[in-house]
Coordinates of C-alpha atoms and ligand atoms in Angstrom, one line a residue:
X1 CA -111.0 125.3 117.1
X2 CA -113.2 123.5 119.6
X3 CA -114.8 120.1 118.8
X4 CA -118.6 120.3 119.2
X5 CA -120.8 117.4 120.1
X6 CA -124.5 117.3 120.7
X7 CA -127.4 114.8 120.6
X8 CA -131.1 114.4 120.3
X9 CA -133.3 111.5 121.2
X10 CA -135.2 109.9 118.2
X11 CA -138.2 109.3 120.4
X12 CA -140.5 111.6 118.4
X13 CA -140.4 114.5 116.0
X14 CA -138.2 117.4 117.0
X15 CA -140.2 120.3 118.4
X16 CA -139.8 124.1 118.8
X17 CA -138.1 123.6 122.1
X18 CA -135.5 121.3 120.5
X19 CA -135.0 123.9 117.8
X20 CA -134.7 127.0 119.9
X21 CA -132.8 125.3 122.7
X22 CA -130.4 123.3 120.6
X23 CA -130.7 122.7 116.8
X24 CA -130.6 126.4 115.8
X25 CA -127.3 126.7 117.7
X26 CA -126.0 123.5 116.1
X27 CA -126.5 125.1 112.7
X28 CA -124.6 128.3 113.6
X29 CA -121.7 126.5 115.4
X30 CA -121.0 124.7 112.1
X31 CA -119.5 127.8 110.7
X32 CA -116.5 127.9 113.0
X33 CA -116.2 124.5 114.6
X34 CA -115.8 120.8 113.8
X35 CA -119.2 119.4 114.7
X36 CA -120.5 115.9 115.5
X37 CA -124.3 115.5 115.8
X38 CA -125.9 112.3 117.0
X39 CA -129.4 110.7 117.0
X40 CA -129.1 109.1 120.4
X41 CA -131.1 105.9 119.9
X42 CA -129.4 104.2 122.9
X43 CA -130.8 106.9 125.1
X44 CA -134.2 106.7 123.5
X45 CA -134.7 103.1 124.6
X46 CA -134.3 104.0 128.3
X47 CA -138.1 104.3 128.0
X48 CA -140.0 101.9 125.8
X49 CA -139.9 102.6 122.1
X50 CA -141.9 100.6 119.5
X51 CA -139.1 99.2 117.2
X52 CA -140.8 100.3 114.0
X53 CA -141.5 103.8 115.3
X54 CA -137.9 104.1 116.6
X55 CA -136.6 103.4 113.0
X56 CA -139.2 105.8 111.6
X57 CA -138.4 108.6 114.0
X58 CA -134.7 108.2 113.5
X59 CA -135.1 108.7 109.7
X60 CA -137.6 111.6 110.3
X61 CA -135.2 113.3 112.6
X62 CA -132.4 112.9 110.2
X63 CA -134.6 114.6 107.6
X64 CA -135.5 117.4 110.0
X65 CA -131.9 118.1 110.9
X66 CA -130.8 118.2 107.3
X67 CA -133.7 120.5 106.5
X68 CA -132.8 122.8 109.4
X69 CA -129.3 123.2 108.0
X70 CA -127.0 120.5 109.3
X71 CA -124.3 119.9 106.7
X72 CA -123.4 116.2 106.7
X73 CA -120.5 116.7 104.3
X74 CA -118.5 119.2 106.3
X75 CA -119.7 117.8 109.7
X76 CA -120.8 114.4 111.0
X77 CA -124.4 113.2 111.5
X78 CA -125.1 109.6 112.6
X79 CA -127.0 107.4 115.0
X80 CA -125.4 106.5 118.3
X81 CA -125.9 102.7 118.2
X82 CA -123.8 102.5 115.0
X83 CA -120.7 103.4 116.9
X84 CA -120.1 100.9 119.7
X85 CA -117.4 103.0 121.3
X86 CA -120.2 105.0 123.1
X87 CA -121.4 101.9 124.9
X88 CA -117.9 100.8 125.8
X89 CA -117.0 104.1 127.4
X90 CA -120.4 104.3 129.0
X91 CA -119.6 101.1 130.9
X92 CA -116.3 102.4 132.2
X93 CA -118.2 105.6 133.3
X94 CA -120.8 103.5 135.0
X95 CA -118.0 102.4 137.2
X96 CA -116.5 105.8 137.7
X97 CA -119.7 107.7 138.4
X98 CA -121.2 107.6 141.9
X99 CA -124.7 106.7 143.0
X100 CA -124.8 109.9 145.1
X101 CA -124.2 111.9 141.9
X102 CA -126.9 110.2 139.9
X103 CA -129.4 110.6 142.8
X104 CA -129.1 114.3 142.4
X105 CA -130.2 114.3 138.7
X106 CA -133.5 116.2 138.4
X107 CA -134.3 114.8 135.0
X108 CA -134.4 111.3 136.4
X109 CA -136.6 112.5 139.2
X110 CA -139.0 114.2 136.8
X111 CA -139.2 111.3 134.4
X112 CA -139.4 108.5 137.0
X113 CA -141.8 110.4 139.2
X114 CA -143.2 108.5 142.1
X115 CA -143.0 105.1 140.4
X116 CA -139.2 105.0 140.3
X117 CA -138.9 101.3 141.2
X118 CA -140.6 100.4 137.9
X119 CA -138.2 102.4 135.6
X120 CA -135.3 100.9 133.6
X121 CA -131.8 100.8 135.0
X122 CA -130.9 102.5 131.8
X123 CA -132.9 105.6 132.6
X124 CA -131.0 105.9 135.9
X125 CA -127.5 105.6 134.4
X126 CA -128.5 107.7 131.3
X127 CA -126.2 110.7 132.3
X128 CA -123.2 108.4 132.4
X129 CA -123.9 107.4 128.7
X130 CA -124.3 111.1 127.9
X131 CA -120.9 111.9 129.4
X132 CA -119.5 109.0 127.3
X133 CA -121.1 110.4 124.1
X134 CA -119.2 113.7 124.5
X135 CA -115.9 112.3 125.8
X136 CA -115.8 109.5 123.2
X137 CA -114.7 112.4 120.9
X138 CA -113.0 114.6 123.5
X139 CA -115.5 117.3 122.5
X140 CA -115.4 120.4 124.7
X141 CA -118.3 122.5 123.5
X142 CA -121.9 121.1 123.9
X143 CA -124.9 123.1 122.6
X144 CA -127.9 122.1 124.7
X145 CA -131.1 123.5 126.3
X146 CA -131.2 124.4 130.0
X147 CA -132.6 121.0 131.0
X148 CA -129.3 119.3 130.0
X149 CA -126.9 121.6 131.9
X150 CA -126.9 119.4 135.0
X151 CA -125.9 116.4 132.9
X152 CA -122.9 118.4 131.6
X153 CA -121.8 119.2 135.1
X154 CA -122.0 115.5 135.9
X155 CA -120.0 114.7 132.8
X156 CA -117.3 117.1 134.1
X157 CA -117.3 115.3 137.5
X158 CA -116.9 112.0 135.7
X159 CA -114.1 113.2 133.5
X160 CA -112.3 114.7 136.6
X161 CA -112.7 111.5 138.6
X162 CA -111.5 109.3 135.7
X163 CA -108.4 111.5 135.3
X164 CA -107.8 111.5 139.1
X165 CA -108.3 107.7 139.5
X166 CA -106.1 106.8 136.6
X167 CA -103.5 109.5 137.1
X168 CA -103.9 111.1 133.8
X169 CA -105.2 114.3 132.2
X170 CA -106.8 112.3 129.3
X171 CA -110.3 113.8 129.3
X172 CA -110.9 117.5 128.9
X173 CA -113.5 119.7 130.7
X174 CA -116.7 120.4 128.8
X175 CA -118.5 123.7 128.4
X176 CA -122.3 123.9 127.8
X177 CA -123.5 126.4 125.2
X178 CA -127.0 127.6 125.9
X179 CA -129.1 130.2 124.1
X180 CA -131.3 132.8 125.8
X181 CA -134.5 130.8 125.0
X182 CA -132.9 127.7 126.6
X183 CA -136.2 126.5 128.1
X184 CA -139.3 126.5 126.0
X185 CA -142.5 125.6 127.9
X186 CA -145.5 123.6 127.0
X187 CA -148.3 125.5 125.2
X188 CA -150.8 123.8 127.6
X189 CA -149.0 124.5 130.9
X190 CA -146.4 127.3 131.2
X191 CA -144.7 125.5 134.2
X192 CA -143.9 122.3 132.2
X193 CA -141.2 122.1 129.6
X194 CA -142.3 121.4 126.0
X195 CA -141.5 117.8 125.5
X196 CA -141.7 115.0 122.8
X197 CA -143.2 112.7 125.4
X198 CA -146.1 114.9 126.4
X199 CA -149.3 113.0 125.4
X200 CA -151.0 116.2 124.2
X201 CA -149.9 117.2 120.7
X202 CA -151.4 120.6 121.5
X203 CA -148.6 121.1 124.0
X204 CA -145.9 121.5 121.4
X205 CA -145.2 122.8 117.9
X206 CA -143.4 120.1 115.8
X207 CA -140.9 121.1 113.2
X208 CA -143.0 119.3 110.6
X209 CA -146.2 121.3 111.4
X210 CA -147.7 123.4 108.6
X211 CA -148.9 127.0 108.9
X212 CA -152.5 126.0 109.7
X213 CA -151.5 123.6 112.4
X214 CA -149.2 126.2 113.9
X215 CA -151.9 128.9 113.9
X216 CA -154.4 126.6 115.5
X217 CA -152.0 125.4 118.2
X218 CA -151.0 129.0 119.0
X219 CA -154.6 130.2 119.1
X220 CA -155.4 127.4 121.6
X221 CA -152.3 128.0 123.7
X222 CA -153.2 128.6 127.3
X223 CA -153.1 132.2 128.5
X224 CA -154.5 134.2 131.4
X225 CA -157.2 136.9 130.9
X226 CA -155.1 140.0 131.6
X227 CA -153.6 142.1 128.7
X228 CA -149.9 141.8 128.0
X229 CA -147.8 143.9 130.4
X230 CA -145.6 146.7 129.0
X231 CA -142.5 145.7 131.1
X232 CA -140.9 142.3 131.5
X233 CA -141.4 142.5 135.4
X234 CA -145.1 142.1 134.6
X235 CA -144.4 138.5 133.3
X236 CA -143.0 137.2 136.6
X237 CA -146.1 135.5 137.8
X238 CA -147.5 134.7 134.4
X239 CA -145.7 131.6 133.1
X240 CA -147.8 131.2 129.9
X241 CA -147.5 134.8 128.9
X242 CA -143.8 134.7 129.6
X243 CA -143.4 131.7 127.5
X244 CA -145.2 133.1 124.5
X245 CA -143.3 136.4 124.7
X246 CA -140.1 134.5 125.0
X247 CA -141.0 132.5 121.9
X248 CA -141.8 135.7 119.9
X249 CA -138.5 137.2 121.1
X250 CA -136.5 134.1 120.1
X251 CA -138.0 133.6 116.6
X252 CA -137.8 137.3 115.8
X253 CA -134.3 137.8 117.4
X254 CA -135.5 140.8 119.4
X255 CA -135.3 141.2 123.2
X256 CA -138.5 140.6 125.2
X257 CA -138.5 144.3 126.2
X258 CA -139.0 145.3 122.6
X259 CA -141.7 142.7 122.1
X260 CA -143.6 144.2 125.0
X261 CA -143.0 147.7 123.8
X262 CA -145.0 146.7 120.7
X263 CA -147.7 144.5 122.2
X264 CA -147.9 145.6 125.9
X265 CA -151.4 146.7 126.9
X266 CA -153.1 144.6 124.2
X267 CA -155.0 141.3 124.6
X268 CA -153.6 138.0 123.3
X269 CA -155.5 138.0 120.0
X270 CA -153.3 140.2 117.9
X271 CA -150.2 139.0 119.6
X272 CA -151.0 135.3 119.0
X273 CA -151.7 135.8 115.3
X274 CA -148.4 137.8 114.9
X275 CA -146.6 135.0 116.8
X276 CA -148.1 132.3 114.6
X277 CA -146.9 134.2 111.5
X278 CA -143.4 134.4 112.9
X279 CA -143.4 130.8 113.8
X280 CA -144.6 129.7 110.4
X281 CA -141.9 131.8 108.7
X282 CA -139.3 130.0 110.8
X283 CA -140.7 126.5 110.7
X284 CA -142.5 126.4 107.3
X285 CA -139.3 126.0 105.1
X286 CA -138.0 123.3 107.5
X287 CA -141.2 121.3 107.3
X288 CA -141.4 121.6 103.5
X289 CA -137.8 120.4 103.1
X290 CA -138.3 117.6 105.6
X291 CA -141.2 116.3 103.5
X292 CA -139.1 116.4 100.4
X293 CA -136.1 114.6 102.0
X294 CA -138.4 111.9 103.4
X295 CA -139.2 110.8 99.8
X296 CA -135.6 109.5 99.5
X297 CA -135.0 107.2 102.4
X298 CA -132.0 105.5 100.9
X299 CA -130.3 108.9 100.8
X300 CA -131.0 109.5 104.5
X301 CA -129.7 106.0 105.4
X302 CA -126.5 106.7 103.4
X303 CA -126.0 110.0 105.2
X304 CA -126.2 108.2 108.6
X305 CA -123.9 105.3 107.5
X306 CA -121.3 107.7 106.1
X307 CA -121.5 109.8 109.3
X308 CA -121.1 106.7 111.5
X309 CA -117.9 105.6 109.5
X310 CA -116.4 109.0 110.1
X311 CA -117.5 109.1 113.8
X312 CA -116.0 105.7 114.3
X313 CA -112.6 106.8 112.9
X314 CA -112.4 109.5 115.6
X315 CA -113.9 107.5 118.4
X316 CA -112.0 104.2 118.2
X317 CA -108.5 105.5 119.1
X318 CA -109.8 107.6 121.9
X319 CA -111.9 104.9 123.6
X320 CA -109.2 102.2 123.0
X321 CA -106.7 104.5 124.8
X322 CA -109.2 105.0 127.7
X323 CA -109.6 101.2 127.9
X324 CA -105.8 100.8 128.0
X325 CA -105.6 103.4 130.8
X326 CA -108.1 101.3 132.8
X327 CA -105.9 98.2 132.3
X328 CA -107.8 96.3 129.7
X329 CA -105.5 94.3 127.4
X330 CA -106.2 95.6 123.8
Ligands
LIG401 P1 -133.5 115.7 124.0 O1 -133.7 114.7 122.9 O2 -134.5 115.7 125.1 O3 -133.5 117.2 123.4 C1 -132.6 117.6 122.4 C2 -132.1 119.0 122.7 O4 -133.2 119.9 122.8 C3 -133.2 120.6 124.0 N1 -134.6 120.8 124.5 C4 -135.1 121.9 124.9 N2 -134.6 123.2 124.8 C5 -135.5 124.2 125.2 N3 -136.7 124.0 125.6 C6 -137.3 122.7 125.7 N4 -138.5 122.5 126.0 C7 -136.4 121.6 125.3 N5 -136.6 120.3 125.2 C8 -135.5 119.8 124.7 C9 -132.4 119.7 125.0 O5 -131.8 120.5 126.0 C10 -131.4 119.1 124.0 O6 -130.3 120.0 123.9 N6 -129.8 113.9 126.9 C11 -130.1 114.6 125.7 C12 -129.5 114.0 124.4 C13 -128.1 113.7 124.5 C14 -127.0 114.7 124.4 C15 -125.8 113.9 124.5 C16 -127.0 116.0 124.3 C17 -127.6 112.5 124.6 N7 -126.2 112.6 124.7 C18 -124.6 114.5 124.5 C19 -125.7 116.7 124.3 C20 -124.5 115.9 124.4 C21 -131.7 114.7 125.5 O7 -132.4 113.9 126.0 O8 -132.1 115.6 124.6

């Protein structure tokens, strides 16, 4: 049985991209694996977070994850900063990882843009912390969206170099686990990924949106003026149409070919209202349950505290051994 680890930044409310790219897989992996799921607050502060909002988002995300089907009794759900082993291993990895490797990370380039001198050092070394998150538990299976695959490759490079430098086989290799809809794009621009940090709320569907909001966002989603094609090849140069067809396929668990067999040749009107219905059926129950769970904040806090205690019990011996391998007196 492989140990699964994955994380999400509590920098906003989880959206449809987080759900289809990651959370939906987290839920199914619970059936056959030992899973550790983490609200990565240390990662979130690599860009400025208002402290009150960070707390609020951490609780909201906990509620969303429970509502989506994460089982905190059989598995572990906690917030990263509560387990200090992550930060200790991340420091060691800061010293193992190479600047040349970090310079290749496309997410840093995308996030920092032209103004890279003005971003936090944390944003730059972020992938080292992500490697530490996973290897703190010697997890080997990591369900993520497409955008995180490069970080997993880097984590493997770090694990390998650590093992080589310290003459050990202590850290295992990691395998990413990505679904077919591994990259959900913005509803306003089919070439940009759907993101919590996009200033336009119209660009994403949050997992707390109600049916009316979903219908309105889908109606306003950017499209072109041609009818839908009958074959997937016809989507090649049409990023917005491709994204919406991909979403329909993902939420109805049918291949895009079948979606186009049904809607090909038609305009976007009928298709968009069918898509909004499908999305509401998927997200509606999660949004309702999230609202219910948010009424009992002390329960949410106790879920996180209990998860952190159990995470610590796994993490401490592993990270202490890594520290001993490095030559720290423990
Ligand atoms: P984050 O918070 O950006 O996203 C959480 C998960 O959602 C996926 N995702 C998407 N999938 C498809 N389409 C999208 N538009 C989309 N946007 C986000 C992400 O791939 C991710 O799986 N660095 C990570 C958090 C992290 C982590 C880890 C993940 C920290 N440590 C260790 C795995 C293992 C991040 O920023 O995710």
